[in-house]
Amino acid sequence: MNRTSDLKKLASKNSIYIVLIFLIVVVTIASPKFLTIGNIINIFTTESIKGLLALGVAFCILSKGIDLSLGSIVALSAVVSASLIQDPTYSAQMFKGLDMPIGIGLPVAIIAGILAGTIFGVVNGALIAYTKIPPFIATLGSMVVARGLAMLYTNAYPIPMLKKPFKTVGQGNILGIPNLLIILIIFAIFAWFLLNHTKFGKNVYAIGGNDVAARVAGIKVKKNIILVYTWSSFCAAVAGVLLAARTGSGIATLGLNYELDAIAAATIGGVSHNGGVGRIGGVIAGILILGVVNNGLLLLGVSPYIQQIVKGLIIVGAVVFDMRKNAKTA
Amino acid sequence: MKKFLALLFTCILTGSLLAGCGGKTTTTGNEGNSGQEGGKIKIGLTMSSRDQFLSTLETAVKDAAKDYSDVEIVAFDAENDIQKQLSHISSFVSQDCGAIIVNLVNTDTSEEILKAAGDVPVVFVNRLPNEKILEDSSNASYVGSDEYEAGQLQAKFLTDYFKDKSDKTINYVLFMGTLGLQHTNARSKAVKATLEENGFTLVKQFEDTAEFDRAKAMAKMQQFIGTGKPFDVVIGNNDEMALGAVEALKSANKLDVPVVGIDATANAIAAIEAEEMACSVFQDASGQGAGAFDFAYKMAKGEEVDKYGWIPFQVVSLDNIEDFK
């Protein structure tokens, strides 16, 4: 009796992983091409950009907020970093004659791109913390502004012909593992560490759980909110630089609607929109579920319209399931 | 209850996955059975998105494949996402496709696309990749229409239209497509340069982008008409924008001004027939699709093909409207 209830507990606590494994089994049976090394690496590289965004937005959702500006920040960081590392032999170079030696140019381009995006997070956080406008509205505003800035900066022209070493950052691999995946793993470990082993992490849970109680308990709510949005935009900024490197050009339309996929991944992964509940492991599983579904439906040759319907059903299903679970344990 | 829900949830997932298999639309074969690789050549097709034009192109690729019993087309839609397109390419490679047809999301990513394709031959269709990269590659080709020609044909029609004009000056309004795209630049440059070559003096009254969008063109045209400046012609980089301008002209009672577009969409054909638009330029989506398949099939079999397969444009006006209905 006791054993079975323990097993039940374990299953319901880790239901998300069970769903993931189950999906992998189903897709593998349906398409023998699925479990090949090439395909698995392909899933990871494709999902790693959105995965970074999901790791960022998970913190916002945990603190009972949301960040809609991530996709636009991806574009802004991509165009800023791309513009500083174009090949000077390209006739339509954005900054004519700009040619920093790679030892200086590479870090400058990467850091400038990351900074351009991260600034938005500081502004988002400050807006939400000090003016008390809902995060949805604040980040909706910065989403439009960041996209506009990216357009203005590039005049809506793409910025192609980037130097090789920069592209290697996004296209290369170490011992067969794509750089993108390595960076995602590093970020996942760091995010896990932040949430579980730092005061900041505890504060995020506390604020999401009950911000009034958190304030009474002496937590600096405003400061932590700013940190949360800075972190999420930092993730998006890194993703933007990597996306420019991976695709070999910075374009102002990059990352359109990526924030929605990131929110979907975090939601499927069990991060509750009521705040204060969620784990990084779940977020990663959420990303992988979306990745497996995308890739599986692709391999099976399912029409993209059906794919969208399936994705929507999964998101809603996951939340319904999750709420039942939390209602039971509460 | 919990268990039941979990079960229900996973059932939905599996159900939809399997239902998806039933909704297979991508395999083409004479007997239409699903993708058993019985020595068939697989050809991957990744479309940038699916609007009317591109869907016609995609259908043409599949129809062309139906004439061969040893080919299977695997078609994906990248939904205008470069990342998705790159992952499609990797997926084609891991599925051992014999050739890949690519309708680029962005023409600057051709190098990355070719890198992802590795040794698999690539046929770019409709959107011209970076030409240097295309020419340097040993197993890539392009099938499409020369965008410059589309603008030239508009100019040719207008040259005819204005041949009795005494002062040889044309006050023009030009709606450009999305800035920075190769066909926007080529179409705009071609129509202006060709009119000047034909002896006209062009006066720019209004020249702006409306991003290929009907509503944006209509709004900008209304504002421009409000300025009261004179204009003899409205040129659009595509039909949607030309039709937007027509709407604005209608409400200002200025339909006597010729409006020219490109694409020959069904709406534009109707507008030409109603004498609201003067002409459009037909880009042969089916021809491009069939041509791309032909190239891909030959390349998959290891045959030599030309670097470029040009599919010509045609002017559509009241004189030949019957051929395009």
XYZ file of C-alpha atoms in Angstrom:
655
model
C 0.000 0.000 0.000
C 2.678 2.403 1.059
C 4.896 1.377 -1.792
C 2.258 2.004 -4.408
C 1.464 5.450 -3.078
C 5.159 6.269 -3.085
C 5.353 5.141 -6.663
C 2.324 7.254 -7.488
C 3.943 10.260 -5.885
C 7.111 9.710 -7.821
C 5.169 9.355 -11.062
C 3.108 12.473 -10.535
C 6.151 14.466 -9.461
C 8.013 13.446 -12.590
C 5.075 13.160 -14.946
C 6.677 15.533 -17.407
C 9.658 13.227 -17.917
C 7.362 10.255 -18.336
C 5.470 12.127 -21.039
C 8.776 12.969 -22.744
C 10.027 9.389 -22.719
C 6.654 8.148 -23.893
C 6.716 10.615 -26.801
C 10.228 9.566 -27.775
C 9.139 5.933 -27.835
C 6.059 6.725 -29.956
C 8.015 8.793 -32.473
C 10.783 6.192 -32.660
C 8.279 3.470 -33.484
C 6.601 5.683 -36.064
C 9.818 6.823 -37.715
C 13.017 4.778 -37.564
C 14.937 7.881 -38.660
C 14.186 9.590 -35.362
C 16.742 7.984 -33.081
C 19.787 8.649 -35.223
C 22.664 10.691 -33.851
C 22.322 13.200 -36.686
C 18.649 13.737 -36.006
C 19.039 14.055 -32.236
C 21.789 16.651 -32.700
C 19.544 18.411 -35.190
C 16.724 18.627 -32.613
C 19.074 20.036 -30.000
C 20.620 22.656 -32.275
C 17.238 23.774 -33.531
C 15.715 24.047 -30.073
C 18.727 25.492 -28.251
C 18.012 29.115 -29.235
C 14.437 28.927 -27.975
C 15.709 26.872 -25.053
C 17.824 29.801 -23.876
C 14.740 32.000 -24.063
C 12.728 29.470 -22.084
C 15.367 29.401 -19.331
C 15.083 33.179 -19.154
C 11.324 33.491 -19.250
C 10.939 30.720 -16.655
C 12.282 33.128 -14.021
C 9.735 35.771 -15.045
C 6.871 33.283 -14.851
C 8.142 32.028 -11.483
C 7.988 35.583 -10.142
C 4.392 35.766 -11.441
C 5.381 37.875 -14.435
C 5.954 37.335 -18.146
C 8.395 38.639 -20.735
C 7.069 39.218 -24.243
C 10.062 41.226 -25.450
C 12.442 38.263 -25.794
C 11.935 37.625 -29.511
C 12.581 41.272 -30.333
C 15.646 41.316 -28.093
C 16.961 38.350 -30.076
C 16.697 40.469 -33.238
C 18.271 43.563 -31.695
C 21.256 41.682 -30.277
C 21.676 39.798 -33.554
C 21.828 42.930 -35.708
C 24.095 44.845 -33.315
C 26.657 42.063 -33.078
C 26.444 41.287 -36.811
C 27.018 44.917 -37.780
C 30.351 44.973 -35.923
C 31.799 41.834 -37.467
C 31.046 42.124 -41.169
C 33.616 41.169 -43.735
C 35.204 44.431 -44.965
C 35.440 43.006 -48.503
C 31.619 43.045 -48.703
C 30.583 46.010 -50.833
C 27.454 46.928 -48.884
C 29.090 46.815 -45.462
C 27.049 48.669 -42.875
C 29.953 50.522 -41.278
C 32.161 51.145 -44.292
C 35.735 50.056 -43.722
C 35.161 48.705 -40.206
C 37.731 45.957 -39.776
C 38.801 45.152 -36.235
C 41.401 42.416 -35.849
C 39.534 39.285 -34.856
C 41.089 39.156 -31.379
C 39.395 42.460 -30.592
C 36.510 42.401 -33.025
C 35.030 39.081 -31.912
C 34.673 39.932 -28.214
C 33.552 43.485 -29.049
C 30.798 42.234 -31.368
C 29.608 39.602 -28.903
C 29.663 41.908 -25.877
C 28.012 44.796 -27.735
C 25.235 42.492 -28.901
C 24.671 41.101 -25.415
C 24.703 44.581 -23.855
C 22.240 46.013 -26.386
C 19.734 43.333 -25.456
C 20.351 43.186 -21.723
C 19.709 46.910 -21.275
C 16.108 46.196 -22.216
C 15.774 43.794 -19.311
C 16.965 46.405 -16.852
C 14.417 48.844 -18.256
C 11.643 46.194 -18.225
C 12.430 45.281 -14.625
C 12.584 48.893 -13.479
C 9.283 49.689 -15.216
C 7.538 46.752 -13.583
C 9.112 47.270 -10.157
C 8.657 51.020 -9.849
C 5.530 51.874 -11.847
C 3.624 48.710 -10.921
C 2.317 48.291 -14.484
C 1.594 44.653 -15.285
C 4.606 42.795 -16.759
C 2.477 41.822 -19.757
C 1.998 45.482 -20.716
C 5.522 46.630 -19.902
C 7.158 43.923 -21.967
C 4.603 44.297 -24.757
C 5.816 47.879 -25.048
C 9.478 46.980 -25.058
C 8.799 44.180 -27.550
C 7.579 46.756 -30.063
C 10.336 49.239 -29.223
C 13.146 46.679 -29.502
C 11.851 45.422 -32.857
C 11.599 49.024 -34.051
C 15.146 49.759 -32.940
C 16.432 46.709 -34.787
C 14.624 47.902 -37.921
C 15.901 51.452 -37.515
C 19.464 50.326 -36.898
C 19.569 48.202 -40.045
C 17.134 50.245 -42.142
C 15.419 46.835 -42.541
C 18.327 45.602 -44.642
C 19.939 42.289 -43.723
C 23.541 42.340 -42.499
C 25.201 39.385 -44.237
C 28.826 38.316 -44.880
C 30.011 37.933 -41.299
C 33.577 36.927 -40.521
C 34.257 33.221 -40.226
C 35.438 33.077 -36.603
C 32.187 34.714 -35.507
C 30.100 32.243 -37.493
C 32.079 29.384 -35.945
C 30.703 30.404 -32.554
C 27.234 29.413 -33.709
C 28.049 26.767 -36.296
C 31.031 24.957 -34.831
C 31.189 22.032 -32.470
C 33.490 20.610 -29.828
C 34.040 16.868 -30.189
C 30.908 16.606 -32.303
C 28.723 18.424 -29.775
C 27.406 21.661 -31.307
C 28.508 24.843 -29.542
C 24.883 25.906 -29.296
C 24.078 22.840 -27.237
C 27.104 23.309 -24.993
C 26.038 26.879 -24.273
C 22.469 25.740 -23.567
C 23.747 23.140 -21.083
C 25.956 25.730 -19.348
C 22.989 28.095 -19.085
C 20.713 25.341 -17.804
C 23.193 24.394 -15.073
C 23.659 28.049 -14.158
C 19.910 28.661 -14.052
C 19.450 25.567 -11.891
C 22.195 26.799 -9.557
C 20.613 30.270 -9.373
C 17.213 28.906 -8.446
C 18.261 26.222 -6.009
C 21.426 27.448 -4.368
C 21.346 31.224 -4.200
C 19.434 33.747 -2.164
C 18.208 35.278 -5.419
C 16.559 31.989 -6.372
C 14.802 31.666 -3.025
C 13.609 35.258 -3.375
C 12.182 34.589 -6.851
C 10.129 31.694 -5.489
C 9.049 33.798 -2.536
C 7.984 36.766 -4.673
C 6.094 34.504 -7.043
C 4.416 32.720 -4.190
C 3.277 35.883 -2.418
C 4.971 39.198 -3.006
C 3.372 40.931 -0.047
C 4.611 38.249 2.308
C 8.012 38.441 0.649
C 8.208 42.161 1.261
C 7.159 41.746 4.894
C 9.837 39.092 5.283
C 12.406 41.713 4.295
C 13.080 40.642 0.710
C 14.009 43.550 -1.565
C 11.249 42.847 -4.077
C 12.054 45.709 -6.479
C 15.723 44.800 -6.774
C 14.915 41.148 -7.382
C 12.288 41.942 -10.025
C 14.877 44.007 -11.920
C 17.322 41.101 -11.658
C 14.723 38.639 -12.984
C 14.059 40.667 -16.142
C 17.746 41.411 -16.603
C 18.411 37.669 -16.537
C 15.674 36.872 -19.049
C 16.826 39.534 -21.499
C 20.437 38.437 -21.008
C 19.430 34.923 -22.082
C 17.641 36.378 -25.115
C 20.609 38.601 -25.982
C 22.997 35.638 -25.936
C 20.497 33.709 -28.062
C 20.404 36.602 -30.529
C 24.175 36.739 -30.932
C 24.239 32.958 -31.417
C 21.426 33.107 -33.958
C 23.295 35.721 -36.000
C 26.369 33.488 -35.878
C 24.401 30.388 -36.800
C 22.570 31.909 -39.753
C 25.537 33.989 -40.882
C 23.588 37.229 -40.983
C 21.846 39.683 -38.705
C 18.281 40.453 -39.775
C 15.779 42.685 -38.006
C 13.006 40.113 -38.453
C 14.856 37.339 -36.617
C 13.237 35.714 -33.614
C 9.694 36.679 -34.535
C 7.308 35.033 -32.037
C 10.113 33.079 -30.368
C 8.981 34.354 -26.971
C 5.717 32.505 -27.419
C 7.493 29.200 -28.012
C 9.689 29.869 -24.989
C 6.659 30.582 -22.810
C 5.019 27.443 -24.174
C 8.087 25.335 -23.320
C 8.266 26.671 -19.762
C 4.522 26.161 -19.331
C 4.579 22.585 -20.604
C 7.560 22.061 -18.285
C 5.338 22.746 -15.291
C 6.269 26.348 -14.487
C 3.009 27.656 -13.069
C 1.669 31.012 -14.191
C 0.329 31.503 -10.680
C 3.943 32.019 -9.619
C 6.304 30.274 -7.270
C 6.115 26.762 -8.756
C 8.486 25.256 -11.315
C 11.798 23.538 -11.875
C 14.587 23.995 -14.403
C 14.542 20.275 -15.193
C 10.914 20.668 -16.165
C 11.725 23.619 -18.449
C 14.360 21.574 -20.265
C 11.892 18.696 -20.580
C 9.331 21.162 -21.929
C 11.771 22.353 -24.569
C 12.540 18.776 -25.538
C 8.857 17.825 -25.717
C 8.235 20.655 -28.155
C 11.401 19.695 -30.050
C 10.435 16.038 -30.275
C 6.895 16.890 -31.336
C 8.139 19.343 -33.980
C 10.734 16.940 -35.283
C 8.506 13.879 -35.052
C 5.665 15.498 -36.944
C 8.199 16.698 -39.506
C 9.674 13.238 -40.038
C 6.212 11.748 -40.347
C 5.407 14.329 -42.991
C 2.446 15.759 -41.114
C 1.061 18.936 -42.599
C 2.295 22.042 -40.768
C -1.248 23.129 -40.079
C -1.932 19.971 -38.112
C 1.404 20.490 -36.352
C 0.191 23.823 -35.012
C -3.039 22.322 -33.739
C -1.117 19.562 -31.959
C 1.206 22.089 -30.336
C -1.729 24.114 -29.064
C -3.411 21.040 -27.623
C -0.214 20.054 -25.841
C 0.158 23.484 -24.222
C -3.405 23.571 -22.939
C -3.299 19.918 -21.928
C -0.105 20.425 -19.963
C -1.541 23.305 -17.981
C -4.819 21.541 -17.249
C -2.882 18.525 -16.065
C -0.549 20.675 -14.003
C -3.331 22.599 -12.276
C -5.091 19.378 -11.300
C -1.849 18.127 -9.840
C -1.196 21.274 -7.828
C -4.782 21.474 -6.664
C -4.430 17.935 -5.327
C -1.240 18.602 -3.436
C -2.252 22.011 -2.126
C -8.337 10.697 -11.211
C -4.774 11.855 -11.637
C -3.832 8.681 -13.352
C -6.850 8.938 -15.573
C -5.897 12.467 -16.565
C -2.335 11.496 -17.295
C -3.600 8.682 -19.420
C -6.020 10.963 -21.241
C -3.276 13.479 -21.885
C -0.873 10.969 -23.351
C -3.693 9.516 -25.417
C -4.354 12.943 -26.921
C -0.674 13.232 -27.797
C -0.381 9.832 -29.385
C -3.701 10.223 -31.076
C -2.677 13.447 -32.667
C 0.673 12.030 -33.730
C -0.994 9.079 -35.353
C -3.820 11.164 -36.777
C -1.085 13.222 -38.304
C 0.183 10.191 -40.159
C -3.251 9.799 -41.641
C -3.170 13.363 -42.858
C -0.091 12.718 -44.900
C -0.064 14.964 -47.900
C 3.531 14.947 -48.855
C 4.207 11.627 -50.460
C 3.570 11.400 -54.109
C 3.487 8.114 -55.838
C 1.266 6.449 -58.354
C -0.535 4.361 -55.808
C -0.190 6.910 -53.024
C 1.024 4.506 -50.361
C 3.034 6.129 -47.602
C 6.781 6.597 -47.616
C 8.210 3.127 -47.938
C 11.641 3.589 -49.385
C 11.590 0.875 -52.014
C 14.609 2.188 -53.900
C 12.855 5.510 -54.398
C 14.742 8.753 -54.810
C 13.716 11.170 -52.093
C 13.679 14.859 -52.931
C 13.339 17.293 -50.057
C 11.487 20.563 -50.533
C 11.594 23.384 -47.998
C 9.349 26.365 -48.694
C 9.894 29.745 -47.044
C 6.186 30.027 -46.336
C 2.879 29.220 -47.989
C 1.141 32.076 -49.704
C -0.893 31.630 -52.852
C 2.078 31.926 -55.190
C 4.360 29.612 -53.258
C 1.614 27.038 -52.748
C 1.119 26.948 -56.513
C 4.853 26.429 -56.915
C 4.870 23.643 -54.338
C 1.927 21.889 -55.998
C 3.734 22.110 -59.334
C 6.785 20.351 -57.858
C 4.583 17.541 -56.547
C 2.643 17.268 -59.802
C 5.858 17.062 -61.776
C 6.998 14.219 -59.512
C 3.848 12.235 -60.248
C 5.151 11.452 -63.744
C 7.931 9.360 -62.238
C 7.354 6.206 -60.241
C 10.771 6.273 -58.553
C 10.506 9.641 -56.779
C 9.062 10.778 -53.511
C 8.754 14.432 -52.483
C 9.105 15.384 -48.823
C 7.769 18.924 -48.412
C 8.189 21.171 -45.374
C 7.155 24.733 -44.638
C 9.724 26.881 -42.813
C 7.132 29.492 -41.828
C 9.589 32.292 -42.621
C 11.978 31.081 -39.933
C 15.611 30.706 -40.987
C 16.335 28.324 -38.138
C 13.495 26.032 -39.186
C 14.767 26.022 -42.740
C 18.264 25.051 -41.611
C 16.849 22.233 -39.515
C 14.823 21.032 -42.519
C 18.034 20.764 -44.515
C 19.739 18.712 -41.779
C 16.663 16.559 -41.569
C 16.717 15.933 -45.347
C 20.359 14.973 -45.145
C 19.704 12.481 -42.357
C 16.806 11.050 -44.383
C 19.205 10.406 -47.299
C 17.475 12.695 -49.778
C 18.976 12.591 -53.253
C 18.483 16.305 -53.817
C 16.993 19.280 -52.014
C 14.842 22.082 -53.412
C 15.100 25.263 -51.361
C 12.865 28.309 -51.477
C 15.029 30.574 -49.312
C 13.545 32.347 -46.299
C 16.373 34.827 -46.596
C 18.693 35.117 -49.555
C 21.712 35.861 -47.369
C 21.705 32.457 -45.731
C 22.559 30.547 -48.912
C 26.055 29.747 -47.659
C 24.763 28.206 -44.426
C 22.131 26.243 -46.342
C 24.769 24.778 -48.647
C 26.992 23.970 -45.686
C 24.149 22.112 -43.978
C 23.373 20.216 -47.181
C 26.951 18.964 -47.496
C 27.231 16.683 -50.538
C 23.521 16.648 -51.334
C 22.784 18.699 -54.464
C 20.651 21.810 -53.897
C 18.272 23.565 -56.281
C 17.286 27.050 -55.148
C 13.906 28.077 -56.464
C 12.190 31.474 -56.901
C 14.493 33.379 -54.548
C 17.946 33.908 -55.941
C 20.761 33.152 -53.489
C 23.968 35.133 -53.276
C 25.247 34.663 -56.821
C 28.920 34.380 -55.949
C 28.206 31.586 -53.485
C 25.951 29.873 -56.001
C 28.573 30.024 -58.715
C 31.359 28.815 -56.418
C 29.360 25.779 -55.387
C 29.800 22.646 -57.465
C 26.382 21.102 -56.798
C 23.915 23.955 -56.529
C 21.722 25.549 -59.168
C 18.910 28.083 -59.406
C 15.520 27.945 -61.068
C 13.459 31.093 -61.174
C 12.618 34.172 -63.107
C 14.885 37.139 -63.612
C 13.315 39.773 -61.355
C 14.877 42.514 -63.426
C 12.815 41.321 -66.369
C 9.575 41.885 -64.414
C 10.378 45.582 -64.004
C 11.464 45.784 -67.638
C 8.129 44.395 -68.793
C 6.239 46.966 -66.704
C 8.318 49.679 -68.337
C 7.724 48.202 -71.780
C 3.962 48.326 -71.236
C 4.128 51.920 -69.962
C 6.327 52.990 -72.873
C 3.563 51.798 -75.171
C 0.899 53.416 -73.027
C 2.569 56.826 -73.007
C 3.845 56.778 -76.600
C 1.600 59.700 -77.595
C 2.531 61.778 -74.571
C 3.936 65.049 -75.876
C 6.370 66.150 -73.163
C 7.952 62.757 -72.389
C 7.845 63.506 -68.637
C 6.280 61.011 -66.292
C 5.341 61.946 -62.731
C 5.428 58.604 -61.021
C 4.319 56.999 -57.780
C 6.253 53.845 -56.858
C 5.332 51.386 -54.130
C 8.303 49.246 -53.265
C 8.213 45.880 -51.537
C 10.019 45.065 -48.322
C 13.279 46.973 -48.281
C 16.449 44.975 -48.532
C 14.988 42.085 -50.484
C 16.683 41.362 -53.733
C 13.529 41.342 -55.861
C 12.364 44.664 -54.419
C 15.591 46.274 -55.555
C 15.665 44.595 -58.964
C 12.037 45.364 -59.842
C 12.283 49.019 -58.774
C 15.584 49.617 -60.514
C 14.487 47.890 -63.718
C 11.235 49.770 -64.237
C 12.895 53.158 -63.724
C 16.020 52.436 -65.749
C 14.069 50.983 -68.686
C 11.666 53.937 -68.860
C 14.628 56.298 -68.947
C 16.321 54.227 -71.631
C 13.130 54.566 -73.659
C 13.453 58.351 -73.616
C 11.239 59.415 -70.730
C 12.163 61.880 -68.010
C 11.040 60.562 -64.662
C 9.878 62.862 -61.880
C 9.639 61.216 -58.489
C 6.422 62.345 -56.810
C 6.210 59.554 -54.292
C 8.420 56.556 -53.699
C 8.090 54.480 -50.553
C 7.817 50.942 -49.296
C 4.472 49.385 -48.479
C 6.065 46.003 -47.697
C 4.107 44.149 -50.398
C 1.009 44.821 -48.310
C -2.320 45.979 -49.689
C -3.529 47.875 -46.613
C -0.251 49.744 -46.190
C -0.201 50.788 -49.835
C -3.792 51.960 -49.617
C -3.106 54.113 -46.554
C -0.020 55.683 -48.089
C -1.744 56.303 -51.415
C -4.634 58.048 -49.662
C -2.210 60.311 -47.856
C -0.335 61.016 -51.069
C -3.542 61.875 -52.986
C -4.300 64.270 -50.131
C -1.167 66.271 -50.978
C -2.692 67.151 -54.373
C 0.538 66.523 -56.265
C 0.147 65.538 -59.934
C 0.926 61.963 -60.984
C 0.612 60.060 -64.262
C 1.157 56.496 -63.149
C 1.237 54.227 -60.097
C 3.808 51.444 -60.178
C 3.738 48.611 -57.643
C 6.438 46.017 -57.015
C 3.561 43.554 -56.647
C -0.169 43.277 -57.273
C -1.259 43.530 -53.666
C 0.221 47.025 -53.384
C -1.140 48.011 -56.800
C -4.605 46.892 -55.667
C -4.227 48.893 -52.467
C -3.452 51.955 -54.565
C -6.495 51.185 -56.749
C -8.724 51.241 -53.657
C -7.398 54.678 -52.720
C -7.797 55.944 -56.302
C -11.374 54.645 -56.387
C -12.402 56.672 -53.380
C -10.720 59.758 -54.888
C -12.298 59.200 -58.343
C -8.931 59.052 -60.054
C -9.189 55.654 -61.712
C -8.079 57.072 -65.066
C -4.453 56.868 -63.912
C -2.799 53.599 -65.010
C -1.780 51.255 -62.165
C 0.682 48.460 -62.875
C 1.628 45.525 -60.671
C 3.513 42.239 -60.771
C 2.383 38.642 -60.002
C -0.890 38.396 -61.955
C -2.830 37.169 -58.954
C -6.500 36.288 -59.420
C -7.501 39.608 -57.835
C -5.278 41.532 -60.201
C -6.668 39.708 -63.230
C -10.165 40.687 -62.118
C -9.029 44.302 -61.628
C -7.486 44.400 -65.114
C -10.722 43.084 -66.549
C -12.669 45.763 -64.692
C -10.158 48.270 -66.131
C -9.055 49.354 -62.673
C -5.517 48.133 -63.201
C -3.657 48.622 -66.473
C -1.388 45.600 -66.424
C 0.371 43.045 -64.305
C 3.303 40.750 -64.956
C 2.775 37.022 -64.715
C 5.402 35.100 -62.827
C 5.035 31.472 -63.743
C 4.867 29.689 -60.364
C 3.999 26.357 -61.951
C 6.816 26.713 -64.450
C 9.278 27.414 -61.653
C 8.062 24.447 -59.638
C 8.245 22.060 -62.572
C 11.653 23.425 -63.575
C 13.000 23.037 -60.059
C 11.813 19.442 -59.888
C 13.385 18.699 -63.248
C 16.742 20.074 -62.069
C 16.561 18.269 -58.727
C 15.660 14.945 -60.331
C 18.544 15.177 -62.782
C 21.007 16.216 -60.077
C 19.877 13.379 -57.820
C 20.627 10.983 -60.678
C 24.064 12.555 -61.040
C 23.369 14.281 -64.357
C 24.757 17.692 -65.253
C 22.378 20.662 -65.246
C 22.861 24.351 -66.061
C 23.662 26.750 -63.235
C 20.553 28.795 -64.001
C 17.159 27.737 -65.264
C 15.314 30.906 -66.275
C 11.535 30.829 -66.466
C 10.277 33.877 -68.429
C 7.790 36.492 -67.194
C 4.796 37.594 -69.304
C 2.841 40.863 -69.424
C -0.875 40.536 -68.652
C -3.179 43.300 -69.906
C -6.639 43.652 -71.380
C -5.321 42.324 -74.728
C -4.412 38.864 -73.489
C -6.452 38.547 -70.314
C -8.309 35.457 -71.590
C -5.112 33.380 -71.464
C -4.678 33.928 -67.743
C -8.115 33.257 -66.327
